[in-house]
Short mmCIF file of C-alpha atoms in Angstrom, two decimals:
data_model
loop_
_atom_site.label_atom_id
_atom_site.label_comp_id
_atom_site.label_asym_id
_atom_site.label_seq_id
_atom_site.Cartn_x
_atom_site.Cartn_y
_atom_site.Cartn_z
CA GLN A 158 0.00 0.00 0.00
CA SER A 159 1.31 3.45 -0.92
CA ALA A 160 1.22 6.41 1.42
CA LEU A 161 -1.41 9.04 0.82
CA THR A 162 -0.10 12.24 -0.79
CA GLN A 163 0.05 15.42 1.26
CA PRO A 164 1.90 18.67 0.55
CA ALA A 165 5.12 18.85 2.53
CA SER A 166 4.32 22.28 3.91
CA VAL A 167 1.72 25.00 4.05
CA SER A 168 1.72 28.37 5.74
CA GLY A 169 -0.68 31.10 6.73
CA SER A 170 -0.99 34.19 8.86
CA PRO A 171 -2.96 34.41 12.10
CA GLY A 172 -6.65 34.86 11.39
CA GLN A 173 -6.45 33.38 7.91
CA SER A 174 -7.77 30.02 6.72
CA ILE A 175 -5.69 27.25 5.20
CA SER A 176 -6.45 23.86 3.70
CA ILE A 177 -4.34 20.73 3.58
CA SER A 178 -5.04 18.10 0.94
CA CYS A 179 -4.72 14.34 1.18
CA THR A 180 -4.87 12.45 -2.10
CA GLY A 181 -5.31 8.74 -2.49
CA THR A 182 -6.98 6.29 -4.83
CA SER A 183 -10.24 4.48 -5.31
CA SER A 184 -8.90 1.81 -2.95
CA ASP A 185 -8.62 4.15 0.00
CA VAL A 186 -9.71 7.81 0.21
CA GLY A 187 -11.99 7.57 -2.82
CA GLY A 188 -13.67 4.39 -1.73
CA TYR A 189 -14.53 4.95 1.91
CA GLU A 190 -15.78 7.57 4.32
CA HIS A 191 -13.09 6.63 6.86
CA VAL A 192 -10.54 9.44 6.59
CA SER A 193 -9.05 10.91 9.75
CA TRP A 194 -6.75 13.83 10.48
CA PHE A 195 -4.16 14.15 13.25
CA GLN A 196 -2.20 17.07 14.67
CA GLN A 197 1.28 16.44 16.02
CA HIS A 198 3.42 18.94 17.87
CA PRO A 199 7.17 18.21 18.13
CA GLY A 200 7.95 15.51 20.64
CA LYS A 201 4.27 14.78 21.30
CA ALA A 202 1.90 12.01 20.38
CA PRO A 203 -0.53 12.72 17.53
CA LYS A 204 -3.98 14.05 18.40
CA LEU A 205 -7.12 13.06 16.52
CA MET A 206 -8.74 16.18 15.05
CA ILE A 207 -11.21 14.83 12.46
CA TYR A 208 -12.60 11.33 11.84
CA ASP A 209 -14.85 9.80 9.20
CA VAL A 210 -14.06 12.69 6.83
CA SER A 211 -15.81 15.49 8.68
CA ASN A 212 -16.55 14.57 12.29
CA ARG A 213 -14.87 16.37 15.17
CA PRO A 214 -14.13 14.52 18.41
CA SER A 215 -15.39 16.15 21.56
CA GLY A 216 -13.10 18.98 22.64
CA VAL A 217 -11.66 19.78 19.20
CA SER A 218 -12.17 23.37 18.12
CA ASN A 219 -14.81 24.02 15.46
CA ARG A 220 -12.11 25.95 13.59
CA PHE A 221 -11.07 22.53 12.27
CA SER A 222 -13.20 20.98 9.54
CA GLY A 223 -12.86 18.17 7.05
CA SER A 224 -14.28 17.31 3.65
CA LYS A 225 -13.75 14.95 0.75
CA SER A 226 -14.20 15.07 -3.00
CA GLY A 227 -13.34 12.11 -5.14
CA TYR A 228 -9.92 10.80 -4.23
CA THR A 229 -8.91 13.88 -2.20
CA ALA A 230 -9.75 14.70 1.39
CA SER A 231 -9.08 18.11 2.89
CA LEU A 232 -8.54 19.57 6.32
CA THR A 233 -9.42 23.24 6.71
CA ILE A 234 -8.30 25.34 9.64
CA SER A 235 -10.02 28.69 9.94
CA ARG A 236 -8.98 31.70 12.01
CA LEU A 237 -5.42 30.40 12.27
CA GLN A 238 -3.74 30.68 15.63
CA ALA A 239 -0.09 30.33 16.61
CA GLU A 240 -0.89 27.12 18.52
CA ASP A 241 -2.04 25.50 15.27
CA GLU A 242 1.57 25.34 14.08
CA ALA A 243 2.25 21.60 13.91
CA THR A 244 2.50 18.70 11.49
CA TYR A 245 -0.77 17.27 10.23
CA TYR A 246 -1.33 13.72 9.04
CA CYS A 247 -4.26 12.14 7.27
CA ASN A 248 -5.11 8.46 7.18
CA SER A 249 -7.61 6.29 5.40
CA TYR A 250 -9.10 2.85 5.59
CA THR A 251 -8.19 0.75 2.55
CA SER A 252 -9.75 -1.99 0.48
CA GLY A 253 -7.22 -4.39 1.98
CA PHE A 254 -8.84 -3.85 5.39
CA THR A 255 -5.76 -1.92 6.45
CA LEU A 256 -4.89 1.65 7.29
CA VAL A 257 -2.58 4.00 5.41
CA PHE A 258 -1.20 7.38 6.47
CA GLY A 259 -0.18 10.41 4.47
CA GLY A 260 3.37 11.68 4.59
CA GLY A 261 2.49 14.66 6.76
CA THR A 262 2.19 18.41 6.19
CA LYS A 263 4.06 20.95 8.29
CA LEU A 264 1.92 24.00 8.97
CA THR A 265 3.76 27.22 9.68
CA VAL A 266 1.87 30.14 11.18
CA LEU A 267 3.66 33.25 9.94
CA GLN B 179 -10.60 8.76 29.28
CA VAL B 180 -8.46 5.76 28.50
CA GLN B 181 -4.76 6.06 29.30
CA LEU B 182 -2.05 4.02 27.64
CA GLN B 183 1.62 3.52 28.51
CA GLU B 184 4.21 1.77 26.37
CA SER B 185 7.07 -0.15 27.95
CA GLY B 186 9.96 -2.24 26.71
CA PRO B 187 13.64 -2.16 25.80
CA GLY B 188 14.92 1.01 24.19
CA LEU B 189 17.69 -0.82 22.35
CA VAL B 190 17.46 -4.00 20.28
CA LYS B 191 20.20 -5.71 18.31
CA PRO B 192 19.82 -6.31 14.56
CA SER B 193 18.17 -9.64 13.68
CA GLU B 194 16.64 -9.92 17.16
CA THR B 195 13.01 -9.47 18.21
CA LEU B 196 11.51 -6.20 19.40
CA SER B 197 8.90 -6.63 22.14
CA LEU B 198 6.75 -3.84 23.55
CA THR B 199 3.81 -3.81 25.94
CA CYS B 200 1.03 -1.27 26.26
CA THR B 201 -0.65 -1.05 29.66
CA VAL B 202 -4.21 0.24 29.56
CA SER B 203 -6.04 2.06 32.35
CA GLY B 204 -9.53 3.48 32.34
CA GLY B 205 -10.76 0.88 29.88
CA SER B 206 -10.65 -2.83 29.15
CA VAL B 207 -8.85 -4.44 26.22
CA ASN B 208 -11.62 -7.02 25.83
CA SER B 209 -14.65 -4.74 25.77
CA GLY B 210 -16.19 -1.77 24.06
CA SER B 211 -15.68 -2.47 20.34
CA ASN B 212 -12.21 -0.96 20.55
CA TYR B 213 -9.27 -1.24 18.18
CA TRP B 214 -6.01 -1.52 20.14
CA THR B 215 -3.40 -0.28 17.71
CA TRP B 216 0.35 0.05 17.24
CA ILE B 217 1.75 2.89 15.13
CA ARG B 218 5.39 3.86 14.66
CA GLN B 219 7.30 6.92 13.55
CA PRO B 220 10.95 6.77 12.45
CA PRO B 221 12.97 9.78 13.64
CA GLY B 222 12.07 12.82 11.56
CA LYS B 223 9.60 10.88 9.42
CA GLY B 224 5.88 10.21 9.17
CA LEU B 225 3.49 7.81 10.86
CA GLU B 226 3.23 4.16 9.86
CA TRP B 227 0.36 1.90 10.89
CA ILE B 228 1.63 -1.43 12.21
CA GLY B 229 -1.64 -3.17 13.06
CA TYR B 230 -4.33 -3.73 15.63
CA ILE B 231 -6.00 -6.25 17.86
CA TYR B 232 -9.75 -5.84 18.07
CA TYR B 233 -11.49 -6.23 21.43
CA SER B 234 -12.74 -9.62 20.24
CA GLY B 235 -9.17 -10.81 19.71
CA SER B 236 -9.00 -10.61 15.93
CA THR B 237 -5.91 -8.99 14.43
CA ASN B 238 -4.88 -7.19 11.26
CA TYR B 239 -1.45 -6.08 10.17
CA ASN B 240 0.30 -3.79 7.70
CA PRO B 241 1.08 -6.00 4.69
CA SER B 242 4.65 -4.70 4.58
CA LEU B 243 5.27 -5.95 8.13
CA LYS B 244 2.86 -8.86 8.31
CA SER B 245 5.48 -11.62 8.11
CA ARG B 246 7.33 -10.21 11.15
CA VAL B 247 4.57 -8.80 13.37
CA THR B 248 2.39 -10.25 16.09
CA ILE B 249 -0.03 -8.26 18.25
CA SER B 250 -1.57 -10.02 21.23
CA ALA B 251 -3.51 -9.15 24.36
CA ASP B 252 -3.31 -10.25 27.98
CA THR B 253 -6.75 -9.53 29.41
CA SER B 254 -5.68 -10.52 32.95
CA LYS B 255 -3.16 -7.67 32.95
CA ASN B 256 -5.22 -5.37 30.71
CA GLN B 257 -2.30 -5.09 28.32
CA PHE B 258 -1.64 -5.62 24.66
CA SER B 259 1.73 -6.31 23.11
CA LEU B 260 3.75 -5.98 19.93
CA THR B 261 6.48 -8.30 18.74
CA LEU B 262 8.50 -7.55 15.62
CA SER B 263 11.04 -10.14 14.56
CA SER B 264 14.26 -9.91 12.57
CA VAL B 265 14.64 -6.20 13.15
CA THR B 266 16.99 -3.95 11.19
CA ALA B 267 18.03 -0.32 11.54
CA ALA B 268 14.94 0.58 9.47
CA ASP B 269 12.80 -0.47 12.43
CA THR B 270 14.27 2.28 14.61
CA ALA B 271 11.30 4.46 15.53
CA VAL B 272 9.09 5.87 18.22
CA TYR B 273 6.43 3.23 18.81
CA TYR B 274 2.97 4.37 19.91
CA CYS B 275 0.11 2.32 21.22
CA ALA B 276 -3.37 3.74 20.79
CA ARG B 277 -7.07 3.02 21.22
CA GLY B 278 -9.83 3.86 18.81
CA GLY B 279 -13.55 3.30 18.51
CA GLY B 280 -12.97 2.83 14.82
CA MET B 281 -10.03 1.39 12.95
CA SER B 282 -9.06 4.68 11.33
CA ARG B 283 -9.57 6.92 14.34
CA PRO B 284 -7.22 6.17 17.24
CA SER B 285 -8.25 8.79 19.75
CA ASP B 286 -6.25 7.87 22.84
CA TRP B 287 -2.49 7.53 22.51
CA GLY B 288 0.40 6.57 24.69
CA GLN B 289 3.32 8.97 24.97
CA GLY B 290 5.43 6.80 22.66
CA THR B 291 8.67 4.95 23.28
CA LEU B 292 11.82 5.17 21.20
CA VAL B 293 13.29 1.86 20.13
CA SER B 294 16.69 1.91 18.48
CA VAL B 295 18.06 -1.02 16.52
CA SER B 296 21.83 -1.13 16.80
CA SER B 297 24.59 -3.53 17.67
#
């Protein structure tokens, strides 16, 4: 199974909105509604931010939202804050009954 | 909230077997439709799914690791474990255990433990 494709980096200024894409195939992102997004700060464990494409776990800010179109899922962060600076990973369920992650996207808040 | 803690050797020799245990508190490894999962992250790199054991005892593994991986659970100790055989330097990583209500959404994570493979 190949890793999902994410941009290596994105950036934005405080208050702005940014989106991070996660592209797969018909065997993963395009075939299922089981895409999740994780936030990871340096030296910390990942934190689940979005699951099943667009659902937010309890306690996650509503500034974080997810969507999917075709083979590409997206994470949007609105009203950027300095604390959002982190690396973001997507994952997806696959047709092989396994899980695959994206390569990660480093978000820089300018 | 479920809490998880990884434990095991921080250094393993090449060709030997890596063994890690995840101790669970605040939840039971044999209840609740949970996926008890291992994920690793090589230094400076991305996340890699290793596999899971479902609360019922069924398992599923990353195809690239399947021939070397076993995940098991000890319900009497409320722990689940990872063994990875024939390790090489490429297996050097921070290993995380996690719990999720769905396979793709691990929501509770351990702090991670660094395992280095070196002679």
